[in-house]
mmCIF file of C-alpha atoms in Angstrom:
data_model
loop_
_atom_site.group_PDB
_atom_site.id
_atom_site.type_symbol
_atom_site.label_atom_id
_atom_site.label_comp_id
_atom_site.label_asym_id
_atom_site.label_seq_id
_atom_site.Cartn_x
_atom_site.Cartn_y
_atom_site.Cartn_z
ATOM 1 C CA UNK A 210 -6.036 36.109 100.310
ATOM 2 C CA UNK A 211 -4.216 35.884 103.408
ATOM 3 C CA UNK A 212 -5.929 37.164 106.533
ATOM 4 C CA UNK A 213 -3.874 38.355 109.036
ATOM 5 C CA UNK A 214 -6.294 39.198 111.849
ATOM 6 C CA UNK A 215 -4.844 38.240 115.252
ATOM 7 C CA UNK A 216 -6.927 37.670 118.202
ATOM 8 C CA UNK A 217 -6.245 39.856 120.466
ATOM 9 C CA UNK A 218 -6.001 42.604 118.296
ATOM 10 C CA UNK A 219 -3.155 44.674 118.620
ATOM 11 C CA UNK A 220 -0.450 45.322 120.892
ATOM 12 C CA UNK A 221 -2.110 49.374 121.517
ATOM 13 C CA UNK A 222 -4.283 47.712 123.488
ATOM 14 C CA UNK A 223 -2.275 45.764 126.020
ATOM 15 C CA UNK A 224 -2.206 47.907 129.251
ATOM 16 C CA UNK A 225 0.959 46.490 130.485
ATOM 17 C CA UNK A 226 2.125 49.760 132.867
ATOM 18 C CA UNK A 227 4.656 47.880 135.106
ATOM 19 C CA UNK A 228 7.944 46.751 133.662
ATOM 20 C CA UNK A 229 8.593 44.288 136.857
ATOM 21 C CA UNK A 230 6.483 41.563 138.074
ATOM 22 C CA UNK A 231 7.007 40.297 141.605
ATOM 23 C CA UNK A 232 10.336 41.683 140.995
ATOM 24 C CA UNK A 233 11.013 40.604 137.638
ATOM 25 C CA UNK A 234 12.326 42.803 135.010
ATOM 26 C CA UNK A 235 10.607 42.373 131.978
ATOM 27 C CA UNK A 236 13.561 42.307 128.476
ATOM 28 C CA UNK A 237 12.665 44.148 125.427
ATOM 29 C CA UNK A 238 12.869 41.516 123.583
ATOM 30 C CA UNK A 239 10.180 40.062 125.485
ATOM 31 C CA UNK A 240 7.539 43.074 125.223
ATOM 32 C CA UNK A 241 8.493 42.744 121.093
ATOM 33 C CA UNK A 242 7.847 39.153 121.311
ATOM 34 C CA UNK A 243 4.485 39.642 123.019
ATOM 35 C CA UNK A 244 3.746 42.474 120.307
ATOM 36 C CA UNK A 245 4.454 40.247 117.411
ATOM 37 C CA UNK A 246 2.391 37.493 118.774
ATOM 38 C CA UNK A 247 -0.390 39.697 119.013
ATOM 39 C CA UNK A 248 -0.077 40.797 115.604
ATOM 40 C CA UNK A 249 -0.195 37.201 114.212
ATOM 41 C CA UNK A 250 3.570 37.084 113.098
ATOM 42 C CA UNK A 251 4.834 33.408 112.592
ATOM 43 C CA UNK A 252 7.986 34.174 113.441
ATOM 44 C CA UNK A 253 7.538 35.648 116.511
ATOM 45 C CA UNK A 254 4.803 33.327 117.552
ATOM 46 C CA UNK A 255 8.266 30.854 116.824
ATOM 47 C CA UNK A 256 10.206 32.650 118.919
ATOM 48 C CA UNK A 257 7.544 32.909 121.777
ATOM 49 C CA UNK A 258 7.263 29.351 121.700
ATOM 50 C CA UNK A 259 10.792 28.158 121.786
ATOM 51 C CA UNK A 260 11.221 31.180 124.573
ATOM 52 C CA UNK A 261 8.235 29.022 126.394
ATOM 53 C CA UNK A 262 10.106 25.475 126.128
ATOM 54 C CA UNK A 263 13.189 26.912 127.168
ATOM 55 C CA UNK A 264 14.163 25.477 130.901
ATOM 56 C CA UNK A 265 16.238 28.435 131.514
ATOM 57 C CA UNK A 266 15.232 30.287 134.705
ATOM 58 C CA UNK A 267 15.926 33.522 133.580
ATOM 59 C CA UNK A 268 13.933 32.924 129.999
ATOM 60 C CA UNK A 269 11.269 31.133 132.349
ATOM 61 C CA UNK A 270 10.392 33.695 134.088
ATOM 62 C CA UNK A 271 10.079 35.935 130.625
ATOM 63 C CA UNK A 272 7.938 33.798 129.105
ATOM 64 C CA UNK A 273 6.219 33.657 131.951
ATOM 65 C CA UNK A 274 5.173 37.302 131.798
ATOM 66 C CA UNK A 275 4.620 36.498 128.304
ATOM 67 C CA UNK A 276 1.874 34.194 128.902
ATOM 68 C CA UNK A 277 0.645 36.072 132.024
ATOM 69 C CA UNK A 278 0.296 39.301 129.948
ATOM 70 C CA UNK A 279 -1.531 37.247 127.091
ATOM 71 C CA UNK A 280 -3.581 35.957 129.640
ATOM 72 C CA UNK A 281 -4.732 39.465 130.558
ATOM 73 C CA UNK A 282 -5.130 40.996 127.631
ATOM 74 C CA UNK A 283 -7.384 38.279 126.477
ATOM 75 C CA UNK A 284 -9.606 38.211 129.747
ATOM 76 C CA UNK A 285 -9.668 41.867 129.162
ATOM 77 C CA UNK A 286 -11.752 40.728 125.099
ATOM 78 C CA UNK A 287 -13.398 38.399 126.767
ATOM 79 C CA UNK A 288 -15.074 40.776 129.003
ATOM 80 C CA UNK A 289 -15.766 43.261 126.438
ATOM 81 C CA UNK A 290 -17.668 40.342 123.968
ATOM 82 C CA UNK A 291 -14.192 40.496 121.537
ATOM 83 C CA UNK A 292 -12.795 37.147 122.099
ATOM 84 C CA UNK A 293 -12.784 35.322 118.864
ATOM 85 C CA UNK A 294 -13.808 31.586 119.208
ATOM 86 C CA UNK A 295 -11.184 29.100 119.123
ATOM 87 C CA UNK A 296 -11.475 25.265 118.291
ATOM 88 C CA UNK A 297 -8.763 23.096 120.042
ATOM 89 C CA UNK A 298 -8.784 19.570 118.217
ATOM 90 C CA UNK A 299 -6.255 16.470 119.771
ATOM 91 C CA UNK A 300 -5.356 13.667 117.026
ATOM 92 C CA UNK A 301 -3.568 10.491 118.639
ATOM 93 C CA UNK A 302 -3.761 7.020 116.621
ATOM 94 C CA UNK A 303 -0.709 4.597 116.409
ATOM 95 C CA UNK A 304 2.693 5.513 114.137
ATOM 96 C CA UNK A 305 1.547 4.837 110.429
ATOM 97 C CA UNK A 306 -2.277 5.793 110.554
ATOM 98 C CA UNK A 307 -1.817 8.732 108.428
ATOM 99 C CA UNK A 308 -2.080 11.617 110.922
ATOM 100 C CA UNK A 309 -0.088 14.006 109.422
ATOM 101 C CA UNK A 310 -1.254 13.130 105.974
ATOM 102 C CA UNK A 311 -4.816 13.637 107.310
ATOM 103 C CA UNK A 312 -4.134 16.731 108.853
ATOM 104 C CA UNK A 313 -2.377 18.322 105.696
ATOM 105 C CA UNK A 314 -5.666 17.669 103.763
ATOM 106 C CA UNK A 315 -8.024 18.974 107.055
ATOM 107 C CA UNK A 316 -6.064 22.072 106.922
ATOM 108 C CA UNK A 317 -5.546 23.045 103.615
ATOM 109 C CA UNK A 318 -9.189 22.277 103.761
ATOM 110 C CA UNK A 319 -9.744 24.958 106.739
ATOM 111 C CA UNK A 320 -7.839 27.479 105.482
ATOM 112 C CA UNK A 321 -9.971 27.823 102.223
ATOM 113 C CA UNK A 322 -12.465 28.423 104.501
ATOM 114 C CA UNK A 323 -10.884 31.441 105.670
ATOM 115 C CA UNK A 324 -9.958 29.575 108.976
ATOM 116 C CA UNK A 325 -6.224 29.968 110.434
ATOM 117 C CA UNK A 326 -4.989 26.652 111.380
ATOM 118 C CA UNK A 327 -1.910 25.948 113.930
ATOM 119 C CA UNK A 328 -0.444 22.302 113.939
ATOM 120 C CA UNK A 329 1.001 21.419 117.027
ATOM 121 C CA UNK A 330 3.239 18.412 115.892
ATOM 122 C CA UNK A 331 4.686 16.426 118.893
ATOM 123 C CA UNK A 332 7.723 14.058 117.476
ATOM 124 C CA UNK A 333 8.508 11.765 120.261
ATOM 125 C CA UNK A 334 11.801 11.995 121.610
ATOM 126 C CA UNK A 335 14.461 8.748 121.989
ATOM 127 C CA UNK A 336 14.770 7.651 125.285
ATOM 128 C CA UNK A 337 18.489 7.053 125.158
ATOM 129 C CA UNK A 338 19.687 9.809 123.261
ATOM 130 C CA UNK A 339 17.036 12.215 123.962
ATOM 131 C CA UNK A 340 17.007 13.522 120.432
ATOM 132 C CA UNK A 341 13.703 13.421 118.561
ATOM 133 C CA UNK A 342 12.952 13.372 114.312
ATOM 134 C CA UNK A 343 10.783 17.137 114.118
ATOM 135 C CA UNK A 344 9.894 16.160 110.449
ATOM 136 C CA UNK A 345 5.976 17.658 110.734
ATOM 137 C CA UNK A 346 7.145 20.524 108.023
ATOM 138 C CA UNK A 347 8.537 17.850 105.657
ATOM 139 C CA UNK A 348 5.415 15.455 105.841
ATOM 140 C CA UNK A 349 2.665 18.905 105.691
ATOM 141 C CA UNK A 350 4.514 20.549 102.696
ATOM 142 C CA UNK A 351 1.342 21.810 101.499
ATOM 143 C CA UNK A 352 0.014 23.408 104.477
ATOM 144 C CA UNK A 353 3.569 24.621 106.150
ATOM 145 C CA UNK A 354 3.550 26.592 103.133
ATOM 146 C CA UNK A 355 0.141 28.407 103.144
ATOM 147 C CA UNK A 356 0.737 31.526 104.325
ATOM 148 C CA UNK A 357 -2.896 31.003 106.863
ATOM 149 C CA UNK A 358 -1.156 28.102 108.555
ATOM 150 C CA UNK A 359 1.465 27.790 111.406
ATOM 151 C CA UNK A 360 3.036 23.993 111.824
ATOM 152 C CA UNK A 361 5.611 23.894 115.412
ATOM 153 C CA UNK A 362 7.089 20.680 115.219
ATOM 154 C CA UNK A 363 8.157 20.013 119.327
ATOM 155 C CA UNK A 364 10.336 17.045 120.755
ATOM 156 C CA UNK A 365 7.857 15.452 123.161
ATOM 157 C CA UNK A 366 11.439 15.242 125.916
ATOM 158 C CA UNK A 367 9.325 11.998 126.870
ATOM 159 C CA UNK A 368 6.426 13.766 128.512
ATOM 160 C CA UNK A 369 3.346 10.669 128.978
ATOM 161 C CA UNK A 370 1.157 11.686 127.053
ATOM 162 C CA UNK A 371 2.353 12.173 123.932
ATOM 163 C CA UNK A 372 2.695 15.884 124.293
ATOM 164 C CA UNK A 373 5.520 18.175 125.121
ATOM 165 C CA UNK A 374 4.831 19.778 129.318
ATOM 166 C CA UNK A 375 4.587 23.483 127.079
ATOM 167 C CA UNK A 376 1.931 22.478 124.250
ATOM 168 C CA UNK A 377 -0.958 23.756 126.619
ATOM 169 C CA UNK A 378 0.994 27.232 126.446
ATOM 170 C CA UNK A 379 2.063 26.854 123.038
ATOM 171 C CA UNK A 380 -1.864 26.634 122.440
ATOM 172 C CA UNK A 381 -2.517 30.032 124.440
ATOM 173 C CA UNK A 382 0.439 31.513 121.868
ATOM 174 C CA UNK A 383 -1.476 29.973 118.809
ATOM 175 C CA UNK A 384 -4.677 31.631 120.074
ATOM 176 C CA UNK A 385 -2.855 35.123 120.917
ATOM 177 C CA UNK A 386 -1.672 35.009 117.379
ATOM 178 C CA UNK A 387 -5.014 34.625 115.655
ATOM 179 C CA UNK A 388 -5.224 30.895 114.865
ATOM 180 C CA UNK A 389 -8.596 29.919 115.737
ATOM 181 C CA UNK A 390 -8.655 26.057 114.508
ATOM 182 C CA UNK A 391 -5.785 24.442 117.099
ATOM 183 C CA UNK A 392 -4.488 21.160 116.053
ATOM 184 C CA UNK A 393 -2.168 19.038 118.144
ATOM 185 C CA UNK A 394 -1.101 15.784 117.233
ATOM 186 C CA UNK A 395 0.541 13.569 119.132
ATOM 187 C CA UNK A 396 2.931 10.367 119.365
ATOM 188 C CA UNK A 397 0.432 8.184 119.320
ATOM 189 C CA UNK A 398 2.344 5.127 120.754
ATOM 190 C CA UNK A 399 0.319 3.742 123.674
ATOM 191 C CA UNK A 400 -1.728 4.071 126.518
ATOM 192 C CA UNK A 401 -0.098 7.452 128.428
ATOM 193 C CA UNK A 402 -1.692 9.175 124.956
ATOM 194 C CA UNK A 403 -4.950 10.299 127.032
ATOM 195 C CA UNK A 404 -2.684 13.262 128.335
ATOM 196 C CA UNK A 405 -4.111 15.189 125.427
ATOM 197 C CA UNK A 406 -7.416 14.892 126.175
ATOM 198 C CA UNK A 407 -6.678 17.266 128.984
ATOM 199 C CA UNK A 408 -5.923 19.898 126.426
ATOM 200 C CA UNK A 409 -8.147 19.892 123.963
ATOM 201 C CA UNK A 410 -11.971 20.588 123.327
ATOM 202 C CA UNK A 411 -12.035 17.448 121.114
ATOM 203 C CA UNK A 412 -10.440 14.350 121.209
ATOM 204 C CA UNK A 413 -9.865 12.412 117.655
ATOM 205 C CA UNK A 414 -8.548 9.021 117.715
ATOM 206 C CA UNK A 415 -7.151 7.745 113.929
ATOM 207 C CA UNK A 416 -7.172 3.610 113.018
ATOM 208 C CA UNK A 417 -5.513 2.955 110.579
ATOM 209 C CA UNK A 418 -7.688 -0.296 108.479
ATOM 210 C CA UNK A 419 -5.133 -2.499 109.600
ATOM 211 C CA UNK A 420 -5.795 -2.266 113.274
ATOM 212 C CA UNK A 421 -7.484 -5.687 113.490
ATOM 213 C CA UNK A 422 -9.326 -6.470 116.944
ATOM 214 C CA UNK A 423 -11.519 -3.481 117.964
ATOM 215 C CA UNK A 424 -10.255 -4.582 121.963
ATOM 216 C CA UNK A 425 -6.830 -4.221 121.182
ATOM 217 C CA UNK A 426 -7.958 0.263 121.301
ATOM 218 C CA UNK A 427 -9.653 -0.112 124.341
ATOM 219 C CA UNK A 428 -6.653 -2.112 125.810
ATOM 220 C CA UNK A 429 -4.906 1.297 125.183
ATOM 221 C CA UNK A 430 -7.449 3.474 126.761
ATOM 222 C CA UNK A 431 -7.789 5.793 124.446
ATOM 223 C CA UNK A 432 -11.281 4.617 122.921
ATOM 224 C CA UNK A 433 -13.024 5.904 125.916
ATOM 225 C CA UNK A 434 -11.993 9.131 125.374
ATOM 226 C CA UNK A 435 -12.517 9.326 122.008
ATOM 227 C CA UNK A 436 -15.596 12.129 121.287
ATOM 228 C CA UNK A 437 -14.680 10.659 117.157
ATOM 229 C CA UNK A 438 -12.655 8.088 115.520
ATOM 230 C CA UNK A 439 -11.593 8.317 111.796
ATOM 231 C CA UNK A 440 -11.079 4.854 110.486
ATOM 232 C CA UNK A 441 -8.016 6.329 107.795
ATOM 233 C CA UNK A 442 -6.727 5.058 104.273
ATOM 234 C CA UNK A 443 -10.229 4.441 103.187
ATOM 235 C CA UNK A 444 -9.877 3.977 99.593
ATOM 236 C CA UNK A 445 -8.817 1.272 96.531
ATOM 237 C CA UNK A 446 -7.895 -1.812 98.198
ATOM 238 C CA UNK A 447 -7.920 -1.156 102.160
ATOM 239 C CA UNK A 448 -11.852 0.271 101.280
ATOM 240 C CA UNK A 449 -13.091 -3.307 102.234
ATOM 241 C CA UNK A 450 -10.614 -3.421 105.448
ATOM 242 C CA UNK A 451 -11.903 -0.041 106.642
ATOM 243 C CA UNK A 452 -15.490 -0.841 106.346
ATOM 244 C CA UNK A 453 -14.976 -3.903 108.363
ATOM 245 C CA UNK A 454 -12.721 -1.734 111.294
ATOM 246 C CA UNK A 455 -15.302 1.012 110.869
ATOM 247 C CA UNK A 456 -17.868 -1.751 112.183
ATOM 248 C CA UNK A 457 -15.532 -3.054 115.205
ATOM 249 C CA UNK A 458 -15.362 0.240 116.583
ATOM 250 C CA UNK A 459 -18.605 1.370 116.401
ATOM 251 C CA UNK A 460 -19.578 -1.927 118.426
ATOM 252 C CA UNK A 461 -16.831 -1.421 121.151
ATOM 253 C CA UNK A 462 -17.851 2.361 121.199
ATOM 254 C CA UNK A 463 -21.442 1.079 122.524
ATOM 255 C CA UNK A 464 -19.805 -1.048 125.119
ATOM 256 C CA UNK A 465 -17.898 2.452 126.368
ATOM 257 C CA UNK A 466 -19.481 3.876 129.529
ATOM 258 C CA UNK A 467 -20.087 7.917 129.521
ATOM 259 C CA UNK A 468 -21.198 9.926 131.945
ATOM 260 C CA UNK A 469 -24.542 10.163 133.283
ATOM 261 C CA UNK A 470 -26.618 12.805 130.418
ATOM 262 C CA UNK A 471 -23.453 14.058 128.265
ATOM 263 C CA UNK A 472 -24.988 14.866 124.829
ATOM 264 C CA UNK A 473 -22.742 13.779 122.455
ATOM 265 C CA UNK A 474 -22.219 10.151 121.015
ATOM 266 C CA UNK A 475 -19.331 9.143 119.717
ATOM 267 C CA UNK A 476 -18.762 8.299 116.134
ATOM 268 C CA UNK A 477 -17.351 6.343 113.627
ATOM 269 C CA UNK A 478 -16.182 7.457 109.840
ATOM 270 C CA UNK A 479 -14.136 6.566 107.223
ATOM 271 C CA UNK A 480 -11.689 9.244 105.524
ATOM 272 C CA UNK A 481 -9.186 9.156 102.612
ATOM 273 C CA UNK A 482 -6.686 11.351 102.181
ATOM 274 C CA UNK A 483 -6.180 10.437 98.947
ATOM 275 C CA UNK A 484 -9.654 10.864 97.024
ATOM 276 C CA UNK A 485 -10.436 13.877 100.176
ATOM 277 C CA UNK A 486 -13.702 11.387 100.536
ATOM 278 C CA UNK A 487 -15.030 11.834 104.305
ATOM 279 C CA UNK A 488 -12.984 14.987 105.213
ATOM 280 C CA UNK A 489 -15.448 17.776 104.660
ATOM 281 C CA UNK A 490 -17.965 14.866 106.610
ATOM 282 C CA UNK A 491 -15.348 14.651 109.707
ATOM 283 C CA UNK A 492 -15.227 18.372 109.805
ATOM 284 C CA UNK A 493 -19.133 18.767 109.729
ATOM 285 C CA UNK A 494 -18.863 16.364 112.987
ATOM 286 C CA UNK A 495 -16.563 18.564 114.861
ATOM 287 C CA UNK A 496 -18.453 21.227 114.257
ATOM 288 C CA UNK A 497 -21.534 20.036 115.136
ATOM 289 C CA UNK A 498 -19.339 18.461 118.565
ATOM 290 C CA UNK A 499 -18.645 22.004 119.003
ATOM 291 C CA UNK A 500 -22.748 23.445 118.909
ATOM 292 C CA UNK A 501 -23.451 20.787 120.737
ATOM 293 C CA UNK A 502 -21.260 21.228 123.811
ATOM 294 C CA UNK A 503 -21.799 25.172 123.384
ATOM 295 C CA UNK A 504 -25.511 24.648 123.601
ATOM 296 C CA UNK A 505 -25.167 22.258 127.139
ATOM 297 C CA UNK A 506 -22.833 24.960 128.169
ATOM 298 C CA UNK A 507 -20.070 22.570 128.551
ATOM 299 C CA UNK A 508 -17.670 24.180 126.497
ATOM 300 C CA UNK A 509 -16.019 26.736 128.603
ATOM 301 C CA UNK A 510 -16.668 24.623 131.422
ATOM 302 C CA UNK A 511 -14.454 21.570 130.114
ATOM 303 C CA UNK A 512 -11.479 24.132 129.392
ATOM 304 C CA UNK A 513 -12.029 25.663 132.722
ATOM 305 C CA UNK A 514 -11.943 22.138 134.262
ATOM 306 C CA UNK A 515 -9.134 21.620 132.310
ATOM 307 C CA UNK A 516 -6.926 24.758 133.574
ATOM 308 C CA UNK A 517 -6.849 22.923 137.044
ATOM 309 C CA UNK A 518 -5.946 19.571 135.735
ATOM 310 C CA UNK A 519 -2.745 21.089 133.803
ATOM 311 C CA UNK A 520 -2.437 23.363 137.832
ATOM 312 C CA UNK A 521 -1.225 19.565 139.042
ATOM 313 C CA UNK A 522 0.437 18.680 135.721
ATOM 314 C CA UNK A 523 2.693 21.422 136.808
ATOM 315 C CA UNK A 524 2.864 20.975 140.334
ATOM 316 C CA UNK A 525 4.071 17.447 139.072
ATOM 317 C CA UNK A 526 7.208 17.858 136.633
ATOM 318 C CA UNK A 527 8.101 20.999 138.713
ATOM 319 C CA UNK A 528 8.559 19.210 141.775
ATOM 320 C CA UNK A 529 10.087 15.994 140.046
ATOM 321 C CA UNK A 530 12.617 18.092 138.745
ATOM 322 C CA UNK A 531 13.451 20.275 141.457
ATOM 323 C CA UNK A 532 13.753 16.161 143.544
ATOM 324 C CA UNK A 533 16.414 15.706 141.175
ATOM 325 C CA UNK A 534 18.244 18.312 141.183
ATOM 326 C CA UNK A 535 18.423 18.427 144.943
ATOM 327 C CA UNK A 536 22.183 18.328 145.980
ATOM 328 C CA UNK A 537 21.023 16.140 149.268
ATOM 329 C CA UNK A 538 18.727 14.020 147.460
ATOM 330 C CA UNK A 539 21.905 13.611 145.284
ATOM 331 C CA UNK A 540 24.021 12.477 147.603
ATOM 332 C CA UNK A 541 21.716 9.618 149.182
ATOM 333 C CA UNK A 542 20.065 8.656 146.149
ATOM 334 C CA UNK A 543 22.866 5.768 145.195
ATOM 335 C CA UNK A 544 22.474 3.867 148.415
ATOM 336 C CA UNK A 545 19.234 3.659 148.321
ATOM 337 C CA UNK A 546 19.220 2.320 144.772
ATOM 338 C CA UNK A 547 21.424 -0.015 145.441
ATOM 339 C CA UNK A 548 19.606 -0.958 148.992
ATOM 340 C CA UNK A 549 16.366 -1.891 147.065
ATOM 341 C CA UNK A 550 18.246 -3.564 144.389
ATOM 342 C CA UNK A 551 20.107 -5.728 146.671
ATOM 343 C CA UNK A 552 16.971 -6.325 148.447
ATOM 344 C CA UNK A 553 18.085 -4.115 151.791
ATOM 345 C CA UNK A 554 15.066 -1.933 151.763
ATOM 346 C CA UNK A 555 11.510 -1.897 149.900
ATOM 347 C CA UNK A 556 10.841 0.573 146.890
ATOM 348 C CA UNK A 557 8.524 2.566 149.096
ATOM 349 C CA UNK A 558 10.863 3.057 152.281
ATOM 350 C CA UNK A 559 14.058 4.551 150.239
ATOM 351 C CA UNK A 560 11.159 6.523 148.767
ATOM 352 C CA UNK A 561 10.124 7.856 152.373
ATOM 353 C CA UNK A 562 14.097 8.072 152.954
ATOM 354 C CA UNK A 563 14.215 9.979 149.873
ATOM 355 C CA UNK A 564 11.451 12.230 150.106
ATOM 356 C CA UNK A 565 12.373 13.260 153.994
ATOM 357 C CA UNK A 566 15.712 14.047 152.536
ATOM 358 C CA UNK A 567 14.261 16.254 150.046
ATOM 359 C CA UNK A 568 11.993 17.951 152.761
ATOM 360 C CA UNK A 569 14.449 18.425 154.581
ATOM 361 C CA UNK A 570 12.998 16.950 157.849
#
């Protein structure tokens, strides 16, 4: 049976009473956007999110109020004791270690639960043409069909991190629309990956049995932020392969440094898509992640913590982009490439050229 409970609960009960916002005039289509989301519609929870990547100023400011009006609605549950809980789960691991695959098989898994389950599928986007693959749907044919399932394939515009700059809101959207198990996978390729970590309550790294020297992970960073790692493919002839990387890991995981009294150790499993063997066991162990955190009352406090790290995320791209777009910065910028190229001036003075330029002064 398809449930079909969002939430926030309804739109009714969204005291929105202005239609401007610091001067902002709020469409129609924006207010039915907001009301669709609320009522768990995947196609308007589409919409919302392609209104949310758009770099439009107008249709910035929209979404926006979309996510600003979200955001109050849901304070407004959380104050009353209605918030639904929400899981937010990040899986990285290098191209070929079965993520989707895995992911199909969680969620299908979920969702028989009576869980709703949104994949956040970040396709990494070409550096020289810009243009990215967004196959997720094709790979999770399974579970883009099950009606208690949402899968947003996103072109990652080559963000570090493996993640698109929006997939933070896009998560917020997910939420609004009464998913309560938040996947996001990522690109996977190398060590700017850790951006997800940011994101997410959990942080699952996937090895594929192949992966050889348990170093060559925490070369990559991305061990140490591992809460678990899911050693994949573990079945028929790679069985003996995974045992043996399933080992590696779980020494170099001992050699990790955490802080001072957190309470959870990280762990090590082996899962197979295939034969299901070790799914319902990985699940168990993000649940139990979950208590464990909610218990130490570190839960809310890591997303809150979060919030502020994704404040200078922003600050970041926003002010990257409005350096390049700069008509003065523009004009200047040329020279001073060419000065440090030909050796006329250091990197970090045509930056201070640059950035007085920019400021103006």
């Amino acid at each position: 049976m398809t449930r079909n409970v969002p939430l926030y609960s309804s739109l009714q009960n969204v005291s929105v009473k202005v239609s401007y916002i610091h001067g902002l005039s709020v469409h129609n289509e924006t207010r039915e956007l907001l009301a669709g989301v609320l009522e768990g519609s995947r196609a308007h929870l589409a919409r919302a999110i392609t209104l949310i990547e758009t770099k439009h100023p107008g249709k910035h400011q929209q979404a926006q109020w979309l996510l600003t009006s979200l955001l109050s609605h849901r304070n407004k549950l959380k104050k009353s004791n209605k918030l639904r809980d929400t899981f937010r789960i990040g899986f990285s691991g290098s191209p070929g270690a079965g993520k989707s695959t895995l992911i199909e098989t969680l969620g299908k898994s979920l969702t028989g639960l009576d869980h709703r389950v949104a994949v956040l599928a970040v396709d990494p986007s070409s550096s020289r043409t810009g243009g990215s693959i967004l196959g997720d749907k094709t790979r999770m044919p399974k579970l883009s069909s099950d009606p208690n399932a949402f899968i947003r394939p996103s072109p990652s515009g080559g963000t570090l991190g493996g993640v698109t700059r929006n997939t933070q809101e896009a998560i917020l959207l997910c939420e609004g629309a009464g998913y309560d198990v938040i996947i996001v996978e990522t690109v996977g390729v190398g060590q700017s990956e850790t951006v997800v970590a940011d994101m997410v309550d959990m942080f699952v790294l996937l090895v594929p049995p192949a992966a050889g020297d348990e170093l060559q992970g925490l070369k990559k960073g991305i061990v140490e932020l591992a809460d678990l790692v899911l050693v994949t493919k573990a079945d028929g002839d790679l069985l003996p392969a995974a045992r043996r990387i399933q080992t590696e890991y779980s020494s170099a995981l001992r050699l990790v440094r955490r802080a001072l009294n957190y309470p959870w150790k990280p762990r090590v499993l082996r899962v197979s898509s295939f034969t299901n063997e070790g799914v319902n066991e990985a699940w168990e162990t993000m649940t139990e992640y979950k208590e464990t955190l909610l218990e130490k009352d570190l839960f809310n406090e890591k997303r809150m913590l979060q919030q502020k790290t994704w404040l200078w995320y922003h600050i970041q791209w926003q002010l990257m982009e409005r350096f390049h777009s700069d008509p003065v910065v523009n004009d200047h910028l040329k020279d001073q490439e060419e000065s440090v190229m030909a050796g006329r001036l250091t990197p970090g003075t045509a930056a201070d050229n640059l950035i007085k330029f920019f400021i103006k002064q």
